[in-house]
Amino acid sequence: MRRSLLMLMLCMPLGTAAAADLPPPVTDAMFAPVDEAEARLGWQLFWDPVLSGNRNISCATCHHPDFGTGDGVSLALGEGGIGLGPDRRVDPENPPEQRIPRNAPALFNLGAREFTVLFHDGRIEVDETRPSGLRTPLEDEMTGGFANILSAQTMFPVLSQDEMAGHYSENEVSLAVRMGRITGEGGAWDRISQRVAAIDAYRTQFETVYPEIGARRAIAFTDISNAIAAFIAFEWRSDKAPFDAVLRGEAEPTGAAAKGLDLFYGEAGCATCHAGPFLTDHGFHAMGQPQIGPGKAERFEAHARDIGRMRVTGDPADAYKFRTPSLRNVALTAPYGHAGAFGELDAFLRHHVDPVAGLAAYDPGQAVLATLQGATDFAVLNDADERTAIADAVEIEPVPLADADIAALVAFLETLTDEAAAKGRFGIPDAVPSGLEVER
């Protein structure tokens, strides 16, 4: 049913508002070039659990093509979890301390030049005034050598005890993180790099891909992250969806998708924030998303709030603002929202057009969460003051839409699905150089 809907691209002319506001088509010039040999090296590293502290989690654990380059759940179980996607469960012998606080974002088109800010709160951003060219939470400790912002984002999961590093003192990587030793000899990145360099198949590829390593420079963590970034940029470039045929003038939408496109670029106002060829303004907006899970708090803090962009800027005006996600392949990337509060796209849209009312009526049953003993997943929703603060920050007026309008918007959003990009170009490897298990 979904495939037949996606291919209905004939006959009906675009509405007036839509025709005036459609973005330009995606072109090669919008992307930085990618070396395929570097991408192939990154492909193996992306799928290899050797990068995690306990050698049991890979990048693909939370960014798997079977789940739209996410993990199919609202908030993941990282370290201390077993299995993949919605089937992932608690390891009874080493349970997680908490869920990962935010929903795993999709990886489509992150090699495009316009992506200069990443993560839900934008905590890494291109900044040419910094020695590294990037603003990150590491501040003065941030090293050079990251090829781009996509490369730099890989440094966070491997340092997170909940995501990949492991619980404090469980292994040499998590212990280094606990001691605040990130960069330099003996730091967490150095220990990961030494693991990779000790594997002959990796060392040979690094020497081939990077001539300076071939000339006897040691493999650095930035080399690992640069290769992974090249892979992500190559694997999940997405510009062959039915919507792309519309942008190139090769087809026109029909039926519900045509109505949805008119609404998106017209009276529903979606394109105000979801602008451009990748359907994002890369900005930050308070949209009244329900806060579930542990929130973004330090280990010594006793709250489950997530104030979003304000954690980065310190500006109260940024409270509860989160980055506008790209909508490419959005029909594949459920659950939705910074905390994944909505498991279905139509439910998310109903909330999105009237966030204050949606927040008041939110049903926690819409979240997709594995059982975790002791988790207080809905503490913020049960706190009247917190719910009021989230609602008060909302920056849009309600947009009255009928059920048929919501269905039309979903139909349009489904035309953003690029089946080939969702599968990936290299796909899932049969094995990785470490010999560790590939999650499939």
Tab-separated table of C-alpha atoms in Angstrom:
chain	number	residue	atom	x	y	z
A	1	MET	CA	0.000	0.000	0.000
A	2	ARG	CA	2.744	2.486	0.952
A	3	ARG	CA	4.807	1.751	-2.154
A	4	SER	CA	1.835	2.334	-4.485
A	5	LEU	CA	1.123	5.647	-2.755
A	6	LEU	CA	4.720	6.761	-3.159
A	7	MET	CA	4.617	6.145	-6.903
A	8	LEU	CA	1.472	8.155	-7.630
A	9	MET	CA	3.213	11.080	-9.257
A	10	LEU	CA	1.111	12.014	-12.283
A	11	CYS	CA	-1.394	14.484	-13.652
A	12	MET	CA	-2.532	16.805	-10.861
A	13	PRO	CA	-1.023	20.333	-10.953
A	14	LEU	CA	0.510	21.829	-7.824
A	15	GLY	CA	-1.505	24.286	-5.803
A	16	THR	CA	-0.622	27.971	-6.039
A	17	ALA	CA	1.052	28.233	-2.647
A	18	ALA	CA	3.070	25.045	-3.162
A	19	ALA	CA	4.316	25.976	-6.631
A	20	ALA	CA	5.621	29.287	-5.310
A	21	ASP	CA	7.446	27.856	-2.320
A	22	LEU	CA	9.014	24.564	-3.405
A	23	PRO	CA	12.759	24.394	-2.696
A	24	PRO	CA	15.380	23.779	-5.385
A	25	PRO	CA	16.284	20.168	-6.181
A	26	VAL	CA	19.201	18.475	-4.460
A	27	THR	CA	22.435	18.664	-6.464
A	28	ASP	CA	25.944	17.229	-6.174
A	29	ALA	CA	27.276	20.680	-5.353
A	30	MET	CA	25.365	20.600	-2.060
A	31	PHE	CA	27.617	17.791	-0.779
A	32	ALA	CA	31.304	17.562	-0.011
A	33	PRO	CA	33.048	14.919	-2.144
A	34	VAL	CA	33.576	11.487	-0.566
A	35	ASP	CA	36.461	9.098	-1.191
A	36	GLU	CA	34.925	5.640	-1.568
A	37	ALA	CA	37.923	3.839	-0.068
A	38	GLU	CA	37.691	6.039	3.028
A	39	ALA	CA	33.942	5.394	3.179
A	40	ARG	CA	34.505	1.637	2.931
A	41	LEU	CA	36.919	1.804	5.875
A	42	GLY	CA	34.344	3.804	7.835
A	43	TRP	CA	31.670	1.267	6.913
A	44	GLN	CA	33.547	-1.451	8.780
A	45	LEU	CA	34.241	0.790	11.778
A	46	PHE	CA	30.591	1.877	11.962
A	47	TRP	CA	29.468	-1.736	12.306
A	48	ASP	CA	32.310	-2.857	14.587
A	49	PRO	CA	31.680	-3.086	18.369
A	50	VAL	CA	35.419	-2.658	18.952
A	51	LEU	CA	34.837	1.094	19.377
A	52	SER	CA	32.730	0.600	22.513
A	53	GLY	CA	34.234	0.251	25.953
A	54	ASN	CA	33.012	-3.295	26.501
A	55	ARG	CA	33.251	-4.255	22.801
A	56	ASN	CA	29.519	-4.974	22.710
A	57	ILE	CA	27.931	-1.958	20.996
A	58	SER	CA	28.560	-0.472	17.559
A	59	CYS	CA	27.360	2.757	15.974
A	60	ALA	CA	24.819	0.597	14.128
A	61	THR	CA	23.204	-0.515	17.388
A	62	CYS	CA	21.351	2.802	17.576
A	63	HIS	CA	21.591	3.787	13.898
A	64	HIS	CA	20.469	0.737	11.976
A	65	PRO	CA	19.076	0.749	8.419
A	66	ASP	CA	16.269	-1.589	9.482
A	67	PHE	CA	14.930	1.294	11.609
A	68	GLY	CA	15.495	4.244	9.289
A	69	THR	CA	19.057	4.774	10.626
A	70	GLY	CA	17.605	5.081	14.120
A	71	ASP	CA	16.683	2.284	16.514
A	72	GLY	CA	12.892	2.124	16.414
A	73	VAL	CA	12.396	3.049	20.072
A	74	SER	CA	11.693	6.284	21.903
A	75	LEU	CA	14.761	6.153	24.130
A	76	ALA	CA	17.380	3.477	23.686
A	77	LEU	CA	19.012	1.066	26.067
A	78	GLY	CA	22.693	1.489	25.325
A	79	GLU	CA	25.259	-0.110	27.616
A	80	GLY	CA	23.510	-2.865	29.540
A	81	GLY	CA	21.135	-3.732	26.708
A	82	ILE	CA	20.896	-6.894	24.603
A	83	GLY	CA	19.369	-7.167	21.143
A	84	LEU	CA	18.397	-4.718	18.445
A	85	GLY	CA	15.641	-2.170	17.881
A	86	PRO	CA	12.309	-2.612	19.695
A	87	ASP	CA	13.448	-6.108	20.724
A	88	ARG	CA	16.386	-4.743	22.715
A	89	ARG	CA	16.082	-5.654	26.385
A	90	VAL	CA	17.934	-5.321	29.673
A	91	ASP	CA	20.960	-7.509	30.315
A	92	PRO	CA	20.070	-8.938	33.743
A	93	GLU	CA	23.751	-9.367	34.601
A	94	ASN	CA	24.674	-5.760	33.809
A	95	PRO	CA	21.534	-3.585	33.627
A	96	PRO	CA	21.629	0.002	32.328
A	97	GLU	CA	21.749	2.789	34.873
A	98	GLN	CA	19.238	4.740	32.778
A	99	ARG	CA	17.890	5.081	29.273
A	100	ILE	CA	19.767	7.203	26.750
A	101	PRO	CA	18.078	10.586	27.341
A	102	ARG	CA	17.236	11.517	23.754
A	103	ASN	CA	15.878	9.784	20.680
A	104	ALA	CA	18.489	8.500	18.214
A	105	PRO	CA	18.441	10.913	15.234
A	106	ALA	CA	18.416	9.731	11.622
A	107	LEU	CA	21.618	9.995	9.553
A	108	PHE	CA	20.307	10.928	6.098
A	109	ASN	CA	22.142	13.630	4.113
A	110	LEU	CA	24.481	14.618	6.934
A	111	GLY	CA	27.243	14.958	4.361
A	112	ALA	CA	25.490	17.986	2.882
A	113	ARG	CA	27.415	21.226	3.348
A	114	GLU	CA	24.485	23.064	4.951
A	115	PHE	CA	24.506	20.800	8.026
A	116	THR	CA	26.680	22.970	10.269
A	117	VAL	CA	24.989	22.201	13.588
A	118	LEU	CA	24.200	18.736	14.969
A	119	PHE	CA	22.406	16.993	17.838
A	120	HIS	CA	18.974	17.883	19.196
A	121	ASP	CA	20.402	20.807	21.174
A	122	GLY	CA	23.059	21.852	18.641
A	123	ARG	CA	25.888	21.294	21.077
A	124	ILE	CA	28.407	20.967	18.264
A	125	GLU	CA	28.506	23.658	15.626
A	126	VAL	CA	30.852	24.944	12.972
A	127	ASP	CA	32.649	27.973	14.411
A	128	GLU	CA	35.605	29.299	12.451
A	129	THR	CA	36.691	31.440	15.407
A	130	ARG	CA	37.705	28.307	17.347
A	131	PRO	CA	41.130	26.718	16.745
A	132	SER	CA	39.449	23.425	15.827
A	133	GLY	CA	36.842	25.157	13.649
A	134	LEU	CA	34.137	23.749	15.887
A	135	ARG	CA	32.331	24.719	19.070
A	136	THR	CA	31.828	21.691	21.289
A	137	PRO	CA	31.376	20.940	24.997
A	138	LEU	CA	35.077	20.024	25.159
A	139	GLU	CA	35.916	23.713	24.651
A	140	ASP	CA	39.711	24.245	24.968
A	141	GLU	CA	40.386	20.510	25.125
A	142	MET	CA	38.905	20.048	21.652
A	143	THR	CA	41.588	18.831	19.280
A	144	GLY	CA	42.099	19.528	15.603
A	145	GLY	CA	42.019	16.869	12.916
A	146	PHE	CA	38.288	16.339	12.546
A	147	ALA	CA	37.552	16.694	8.838
A	148	ASN	CA	34.101	18.187	9.388
A	149	ILE	CA	31.276	18.484	11.883
A	150	LEU	CA	29.918	15.063	10.950
A	151	SER	CA	33.251	13.577	11.970
A	152	ALA	CA	33.253	15.483	15.262
A	153	GLN	CA	29.835	14.192	16.294
A	154	THR	CA	31.228	10.664	16.570
A	155	MET	CA	33.288	11.666	19.603
A	156	PHE	CA	30.241	11.902	21.873
A	157	PRO	CA	28.733	8.378	21.828
A	158	VAL	CA	32.074	6.689	22.518
A	159	LEU	CA	32.522	8.886	25.605
A	160	SER	CA	29.019	8.367	27.014
A	161	GLN	CA	28.728	5.734	29.717
A	162	ASP	CA	25.099	5.149	28.768
A	163	GLU	CA	25.761	4.851	25.039
A	164	MET	CA	29.088	3.152	24.227
A	165	ALA	CA	31.790	3.725	26.861
A	166	GLY	CA	30.281	1.481	29.522
A	167	HIS	CA	29.667	2.011	33.192
A	168	TYR	CA	32.400	3.747	35.138
A	169	SER	CA	35.426	1.518	35.886
A	170	GLU	CA	34.108	-1.365	33.763
A	171	ASN	CA	36.876	-1.031	31.186
A	172	GLU	CA	39.875	1.126	30.321
A	173	VAL	CA	37.836	3.491	28.117
A	174	SER	CA	35.100	4.209	30.660
A	175	LEU	CA	37.719	4.569	33.395
A	176	ALA	CA	39.593	7.166	31.332
A	177	VAL	CA	36.339	9.056	30.788
A	178	ARG	CA	35.589	8.909	34.511
A	179	MET	CA	39.025	10.402	35.236
A	180	GLY	CA	38.453	13.193	32.709
A	181	ARG	CA	41.158	11.872	30.386
A	182	ILE	CA	39.690	12.263	26.902
A	183	THR	CA	42.484	13.517	24.656
A	184	GLY	CA	46.203	12.876	24.793
A	185	GLU	CA	48.208	9.760	25.543
A	186	GLY	CA	46.252	7.291	27.647
A	187	GLY	CA	42.987	9.170	27.128
A	188	ALA	CA	39.749	7.517	26.022
A	189	TRP	CA	40.256	8.344	22.348
A	190	ASP	CA	43.838	7.099	22.432
A	191	ARG	CA	42.779	3.796	23.979
A	192	ILE	CA	40.148	3.265	21.281
A	193	SER	CA	42.685	4.126	18.581
A	194	GLN	CA	45.172	1.620	19.973
A	195	ARG	CA	42.542	-1.109	19.834
A	196	VAL	CA	41.899	-0.408	16.159
A	197	ALA	CA	45.591	-0.096	15.294
A	198	ALA	CA	46.259	-3.521	16.825
A	199	ILE	CA	44.026	-5.172	14.180
A	200	ASP	CA	46.087	-5.886	11.055
A	201	ALA	CA	43.198	-5.526	8.604
A	202	TYR	CA	42.386	-2.069	9.932
A	203	ARG	CA	45.999	-0.895	10.095
A	204	THR	CA	46.565	-1.884	6.458
A	205	GLN	CA	43.472	0.008	5.301
A	206	PHE	CA	44.374	3.123	7.290
A	207	GLU	CA	47.842	3.112	5.748
A	208	THR	CA	46.285	2.934	2.278
A	209	VAL	CA	43.564	5.547	2.812
A	210	TYR	CA	45.680	8.084	4.719
A	211	PRO	CA	49.216	8.500	3.274
A	212	GLU	CA	50.570	10.092	6.455
A	213	ILE	CA	49.653	6.929	8.364
A	214	GLY	CA	51.338	4.952	5.635
A	215	ALA	CA	54.386	7.099	6.391
A	216	ARG	CA	54.319	5.803	9.988
A	217	ARG	CA	52.098	8.318	11.775
A	218	ALA	CA	50.041	6.598	14.460
A	219	ILE	CA	46.305	6.111	13.923
A	220	ALA	CA	44.416	8.806	15.823
A	221	PHE	CA	40.797	8.871	16.913
A	222	THR	CA	40.202	11.669	14.420
A	223	ASP	CA	41.205	9.275	11.619
A	224	ILE	CA	38.608	6.789	12.857
A	225	SER	CA	35.928	9.469	13.088
A	226	ASN	CA	36.810	10.918	9.671
A	227	ALA	CA	36.385	7.496	8.071
A	228	ILE	CA	33.030	6.959	9.800
A	229	ALA	CA	31.868	10.401	8.649
A	230	ALA	CA	32.830	9.565	5.064
A	231	PHE	CA	30.809	6.361	5.327
A	232	ILE	CA	27.690	8.087	6.700
A	233	ALA	CA	27.887	10.749	3.987
A	234	PHE	CA	28.248	8.102	1.279
A	235	GLU	CA	25.853	5.472	2.606
A	236	TRP	CA	22.825	7.605	3.397
A	237	ARG	CA	22.753	10.407	0.886
A	238	SER	CA	19.078	10.631	-0.004
A	239	ASP	CA	17.854	12.443	-3.132
A	240	LYS	CA	15.911	9.848	-5.135
A	241	ALA	CA	12.523	9.993	-3.427
A	242	PRO	CA	9.326	10.666	-5.412
A	243	PHE	CA	9.443	14.218	-4.009
A	244	ASP	CA	12.805	14.693	-5.721
A	245	ALA	CA	11.183	13.944	-9.057
A	246	VAL	CA	8.758	16.776	-8.306
A	247	LEU	CA	11.596	19.166	-7.456
A	248	ARG	CA	13.379	18.256	-10.699
A	249	GLY	CA	10.206	18.911	-12.691
A	250	GLU	CA	9.945	15.282	-13.792
A	251	ALA	CA	6.613	14.490	-12.105
A	252	GLU	CA	3.779	15.977	-10.098
A	253	PRO	CA	2.001	14.582	-7.042
A	254	THR	CA	-1.538	13.301	-7.115
A	255	GLY	CA	-4.367	12.544	-4.728
A	256	ALA	CA	-3.810	12.942	-1.010
A	257	ALA	CA	-0.078	13.571	-1.477
A	258	ALA	CA	-0.845	16.590	-3.689
A	259	LYS	CA	-3.198	18.003	-1.073
A	260	GLY	CA	-0.613	17.351	1.618
A	261	LEU	CA	2.071	19.152	-0.358
A	262	ASP	CA	-0.251	22.157	-0.729
A	263	LEU	CA	-0.888	22.171	3.012
A	264	PHE	CA	2.792	21.742	3.870
A	265	TYR	CA	3.886	24.677	1.711
A	266	GLY	CA	0.700	26.639	2.288
A	267	GLU	CA	-1.812	27.116	5.069
A	268	ALA	CA	-0.380	24.546	7.504
A	269	GLY	CA	2.864	26.531	7.575
A	270	CYS	CA	5.154	23.474	7.895
A	271	ALA	CA	7.728	24.890	5.465
A	272	THR	CA	8.330	27.883	7.718
A	273	CYS	CA	10.731	25.690	9.678
A	274	HIS	CA	11.034	22.643	7.421
A	275	ALA	CA	12.508	24.662	4.587
A	276	GLY	CA	14.962	24.041	1.776
A	277	PRO	CA	15.816	20.848	-0.099
A	278	PHE	CA	16.465	18.933	3.130
A	279	LEU	CA	13.316	20.288	4.805
A	280	THR	CA	14.977	21.958	7.787
A	281	ASP	CA	15.951	25.510	8.697
A	282	HIS	CA	18.598	24.096	11.088
A	283	GLY	CA	17.092	26.370	13.735
A	284	PHE	CA	15.756	25.752	17.237
A	285	HIS	CA	12.098	25.969	18.172
A	286	ALA	CA	9.957	25.290	21.238
A	287	MET	CA	7.171	23.026	20.015
A	288	GLY	CA	5.817	21.660	23.275
A	289	GLN	CA	7.154	18.141	22.880
A	290	PRO	CA	6.316	15.845	25.809
A	291	GLN	CA	9.364	15.168	27.961
A	292	ILE	CA	9.817	11.510	28.826
A	293	GLY	CA	12.742	9.535	30.180
A	294	PRO	CA	15.612	10.606	32.436
A	295	GLY	CA	16.051	14.055	30.879
A	296	LYS	CA	19.378	15.784	30.406
A	297	ALA	CA	20.787	16.030	33.889
A	298	GLU	CA	24.171	15.547	35.431
A	299	ARG	CA	24.550	12.473	37.629
A	300	PHE	CA	24.402	14.657	40.753
A	301	GLU	CA	21.161	16.372	39.655
A	302	ALA	CA	17.794	15.010	40.733
A	303	HIS	CA	15.456	16.015	37.901
A	304	ALA	CA	14.185	14.644	34.600
A	305	ARG	CA	13.935	17.931	32.701
A	306	ASP	CA	15.389	18.572	29.270
A	307	ILE	CA	15.632	22.278	28.539
A	308	GLY	CA	17.130	21.680	25.105
A	309	ARG	CA	19.058	24.538	23.499
A	310	MET	CA	19.274	26.432	26.799
A	311	ARG	CA	21.739	23.790	28.051
A	312	VAL	CA	24.104	24.999	25.323
A	313	THR	CA	23.535	28.754	25.305
A	314	GLY	CA	22.533	29.416	28.917
A	315	ASP	CA	19.854	31.766	27.585
A	316	PRO	CA	16.425	31.318	29.220
A	317	ALA	CA	14.864	32.363	25.904
A	318	ASP	CA	16.134	29.060	24.487
A	319	ALA	CA	14.395	26.890	27.068
A	320	TYR	CA	12.695	23.815	25.576
A	321	LYS	CA	13.888	24.610	22.065
A	322	PHE	CA	15.191	21.758	19.915
A	323	ARG	CA	16.727	21.614	16.460
A	324	THR	CA	14.425	21.298	13.468
A	325	PRO	CA	15.037	17.804	12.066
A	326	SER	CA	15.323	17.108	8.371
A	327	LEU	CA	12.221	15.306	7.149
A	328	ARG	CA	13.944	13.158	4.531
A	329	ASN	CA	12.663	9.564	4.984
A	330	VAL	CA	10.626	10.719	7.967
A	331	ALA	CA	8.042	7.967	7.438
A	332	LEU	CA	10.790	5.457	8.319
A	333	THR	CA	12.276	7.158	11.361
A	334	ALA	CA	9.682	6.680	14.123
A	335	PRO	CA	9.423	7.374	17.018
A	336	TYR	CA	9.280	11.169	16.756
A	337	GLY	CA	10.361	14.111	18.897
A	338	HIS	CA	13.560	14.773	20.827
A	339	ALA	CA	12.489	12.148	23.363
A	340	GLY	CA	10.635	9.954	20.887
A	341	ALA	CA	7.323	10.524	22.628
A	342	PHE	CA	5.259	9.573	19.555
A	343	GLY	CA	5.427	6.176	17.908
A	344	GLU	CA	3.173	7.129	14.983
A	345	LEU	CA	3.581	9.941	12.469
A	346	ASP	CA	-0.073	10.981	12.389
A	347	ALA	CA	-0.186	11.273	16.184
A	348	PHE	CA	2.937	13.408	16.108
A	349	LEU	CA	1.390	15.709	13.491
A	350	ARG	CA	-1.797	16.125	15.509
A	351	HIS	CA	0.299	17.244	18.457
A	352	HIS	CA	2.549	19.414	16.318
A	353	VAL	CA	-0.223	21.602	14.904
A	354	ASP	CA	-1.572	22.392	18.397
A	355	PRO	CA	1.232	21.672	20.883
A	356	VAL	CA	-0.389	23.119	23.994
A	357	ALA	CA	-3.562	21.068	23.603
A	358	GLY	CA	-1.515	18.059	22.520
A	359	LEU	CA	0.689	18.256	25.593
A	360	ALA	CA	-2.321	18.386	27.909
A	361	ALA	CA	-3.865	15.337	26.227
A	362	TYR	CA	-0.678	13.304	25.703
A	363	ASP	CA	-1.078	9.556	26.159
A	364	PRO	CA	2.154	7.949	27.479
A	365	GLY	CA	1.099	4.761	25.706
A	366	GLN	CA	2.325	6.362	22.480
A	367	ALA	CA	5.955	5.973	23.583
A	368	VAL	CA	7.940	2.890	22.545
A	369	LEU	CA	10.002	1.861	25.580
A	370	ALA	CA	11.647	-1.340	26.722
A	371	THR	CA	10.974	-2.367	30.320
A	372	LEU	CA	13.594	-0.925	32.675
A	373	GLN	CA	13.094	-1.567	36.367
A	374	GLY	CA	13.164	1.598	38.443
A	375	ALA	CA	12.796	3.971	35.493
A	376	THR	CA	10.647	7.039	36.156
A	377	ASP	CA	9.888	7.738	32.514
A	378	PHE	CA	6.992	10.139	33.002
A	379	ALA	CA	8.150	12.201	35.973
A	380	VAL	CA	8.015	15.483	34.044
A	381	LEU	CA	4.573	14.727	32.609
A	382	ASN	CA	3.329	14.178	36.136
A	383	ASP	CA	4.764	17.501	37.304
A	384	ALA	CA	2.214	20.269	36.665
A	385	ASP	CA	4.811	23.052	36.909
A	386	GLU	CA	7.102	21.391	34.370
A	387	ARG	CA	4.276	20.741	31.930
A	388	THR	CA	3.214	24.370	32.259
A	389	ALA	CA	6.771	25.571	31.590
A	390	ILE	CA	6.986	23.465	28.420
A	391	ALA	CA	3.580	24.700	27.244
A	392	ASP	CA	4.392	28.347	28.001
A	393	ALA	CA	7.488	28.164	25.802
A	394	VAL	CA	5.543	27.094	22.690
A	395	GLU	CA	6.135	29.629	19.928
A	396	ILE	CA	3.364	28.886	17.393
A	397	GLU	CA	-0.359	29.425	17.281
A	398	PRO	CA	-2.599	26.377	16.740
A	399	VAL	CA	-3.274	25.410	13.124
A	400	PRO	CA	-6.780	23.919	12.789
A	401	LEU	CA	-6.584	20.824	10.586
A	402	ALA	CA	-9.176	18.133	9.968
A	403	ASP	CA	-8.389	14.414	10.075
A	404	ALA	CA	-8.354	14.411	6.273
A	405	ASP	CA	-5.713	17.164	6.333
A	406	ILE	CA	-3.522	15.156	8.699
A	407	ALA	CA	-3.876	12.122	6.426
A	408	ALA	CA	-2.913	14.262	3.434
A	409	LEU	CA	0.200	15.556	5.200
A	410	VAL	CA	1.213	11.986	6.038
A	411	ALA	CA	0.710	11.044	2.387
A	412	PHE	CA	2.977	13.895	1.307
A	413	LEU	CA	5.620	13.031	3.900
A	414	GLU	CA	5.656	9.476	2.570
A	415	THR	CA	6.771	10.843	-0.794
A	416	LEU	CA	10.028	11.842	0.939
A	417	THR	CA	10.949	8.153	1.289
A	418	ASP	CA	13.980	7.147	-0.774
A	419	GLU	CA	13.929	3.343	-0.712
A	420	ALA	CA	17.492	2.935	-2.040
A	421	ALA	CA	18.995	5.399	0.435
A	422	ALA	CA	17.132	3.785	3.322
A	423	LYS	CA	18.734	0.446	2.482
A	424	GLY	CA	22.186	2.004	2.101
A	425	ARG	CA	24.821	1.595	-0.588
A	426	PHE	CA	27.202	-0.816	1.148
A	427	GLY	CA	24.561	-2.440	3.324
A	428	ILE	CA	25.312	-4.650	6.325
A	429	PRO	CA	28.761	-6.307	6.267
A	430	ASP	CA	29.061	-10.049	6.659
A	431	ALA	CA	31.881	-9.553	9.165
A	432	VAL	CA	34.153	-6.847	10.609
A	433	PRO	CA	37.944	-6.932	11.091
A	434	SER	CA	37.755	-7.327	14.888
A	435	GLY	CA	35.845	-10.579	14.500
A	436	LEU	CA	33.160	-9.294	16.866
A	437	GLU	CA	29.481	-9.916	16.121
A	438	VAL	CA	27.754	-7.746	13.501
A	439	GLU	CA	24.247	-6.760	14.611
A	440	ARG	CA	21.631	-7.526	12.006
